[in-house]
């Protein structure tokens, strides 16, 4: 099966580029992206990686020179509220600020000029957020040509591809961005966001039953023509399934992984989503903490939220590993399971005491009274032993 070159941002912005300078820039970007992807997928040996990293640094500087570097005031730059990446933990911002203080800005950010003299961030929001902490009032920047940024969907998809390739996105951001991109491309799914994971799950389950699941991993990395042929001949019962899978394959994402690992994050509690965005908490730990639900602990939601918040705070403050997090969650669940069991026993005991108190001894036969005294005496002896 022919191999497919990874999705590149330059492919998404392929209609503009009228000048020779822009053409050269896009050609350099294409080479750079291929090399970065190869580097991250361990295609090269250690020695080759060192050489390649040096080449990438040189190439990045060359691209910045060809595209033109501008000094832009930080207060004239606005984040893009619609961009895929929404998770910027404070610790990460502080670390980047320290890097900017010590080493300065190594690479320019990418901006989209606005008609009011301001600029919107296409790539580089972390550096923009960190700049004030580093005492910087200006940032080096390159611009995307206006003709390449008129299509909102193209811009968003470009940001998403950039973030996926640079591994910037938290899984929750990826899940949210994929839903948005699917709706951008297929407006018939607008207002049906909750159904998208269900459609994908139904398709995956059907592939499992027909024992065809293994083909998805191969199709993911195939060329566009092979992917299209596969999409046209696959067992889609609903047109929505076809639409969703086509978007995922177009981004070279495995629908199985998205179904099993990414989309489930959309269902985690809001408090955990907030922790992800503020602290960047790993997906694996979030999955564990999400088990501390009111249903699992048999308590009301307000109390479950309090417990989940306490446990989550401890995981973050003590920097617990995944194994330690699993243990803590298990212990918490067992504690409330035991507590619920004890509460159930107490409730049963209260009922038993009331039942005994309500017995009319005068109407009982002699044999019944003897039996009752015997049972009560045995319980009294047990109580004495325990006390």
mmCIF file with all atom_site columns, C-alpha atoms in Angstrom, residues 3 5 8 50 54 87 115 144 196 207 222 230 232 276 281-282 343 350 355 365 367 373:
data_model
loop_
_atom_site.group_PDB
_atom_site.id
_atom_site.type_symbol
_atom_site.label_atom_id
_atom_site.label_alt_id
_atom_site.label_comp_id
_atom_site.label_asym_id
_atom_site.label_entity_id
_atom_site.label_seq_id
_atom_site.pdbx_PDB_ins_code
_atom_site.Cartn_x
_atom_site.Cartn_y
_atom_site.Cartn_z
_atom_site.occupancy
_atom_site.B_iso_or_equiv
_atom_site.pdbx_formal_charge
_atom_site.auth_seq_id
_atom_site.auth_comp_id
_atom_site.auth_asym_id
_atom_site.auth_atom_id
_atom_site.pdbx_PDB_model_num
ATOM 1  C CA . UNK A 1 3   ? 2.715   5.496   1.858  1.00 0.00 ? 3   UNK A CA 1
ATOM 2  C CA . UNK A 1 5   ? 3.369   11.973  3.345  1.00 0.00 ? 5   UNK A CA 1
ATOM 3  C CA . UNK A 1 8   ? 1.348   19.613  6.035  1.00 0.00 ? 8   UNK A CA 1
ATOM 4  C CA . UNK A 1 50  ? 21.720  15.808  16.259 1.00 0.00 ? 50  UNK A CA 1
ATOM 5  C CA . UNK A 1 54  ? 21.010  21.686  13.673 1.00 0.00 ? 54  UNK A CA 1
ATOM 6  C CA . UNK A 1 87  ? -4.776  24.237  27.683 1.00 0.00 ? 87  UNK A CA 1
ATOM 7  C CA . UNK A 1 115 ? -7.790  45.452  9.585  1.00 0.00 ? 115 UNK A CA 1
ATOM 8  C CA . UNK A 1 144 ? 0.538   34.827  7.119  1.00 0.00 ? 144 UNK A CA 1
ATOM 9  C CA . UNK A 1 196 ? -20.588 12.528  16.944 1.00 0.00 ? 196 UNK A CA 1
ATOM 10 C CA . UNK A 1 207 ? -15.751 -3.193  12.390 1.00 0.00 ? 207 UNK A CA 1
ATOM 11 C CA . UNK A 1 222 ? -2.402  5.583   3.041  1.00 0.00 ? 222 UNK A CA 1
ATOM 12 C CA . UNK A 1 230 ? -11.765 2.607   1.292  1.00 0.00 ? 230 UNK A CA 1
ATOM 13 C CA . UNK A 1 232 ? -16.522 4.472   -0.554 1.00 0.00 ? 232 UNK A CA 1
ATOM 14 C CA . UNK A 1 276 ? -6.922  20.000  32.704 1.00 0.00 ? 276 UNK A CA 1
ATOM 15 C CA . UNK A 1 281 ? -3.271  17.144  34.117 1.00 0.00 ? 281 UNK A CA 1
ATOM 16 C CA . UNK A 1 282 ? -2.528  14.003  32.112 1.00 0.00 ? 282 UNK A CA 1
ATOM 17 C CA . UNK A 1 343 ? -24.685 3.231   56.809 1.00 0.00 ? 343 UNK A CA 1
ATOM 18 C CA . UNK A 1 350 ? -32.387 0.948   63.617 1.00 0.00 ? 350 UNK A CA 1
ATOM 19 C CA . UNK A 1 355 ? -39.233 -3.994  65.399 1.00 0.00 ? 355 UNK A CA 1
ATOM 20 C CA . UNK A 1 365 ? -46.399 -18.321 73.493 1.00 0.00 ? 365 UNK A CA 1
ATOM 21 C CA . UNK A 1 367 ? -41.776 -21.358 73.480 1.00 0.00 ? 367 UNK A CA 1
ATOM 22 C CA . UNK A 1 373 ? -34.634 -14.617 75.104 1.00 0.00 ? 373 UNK A CA 1
#
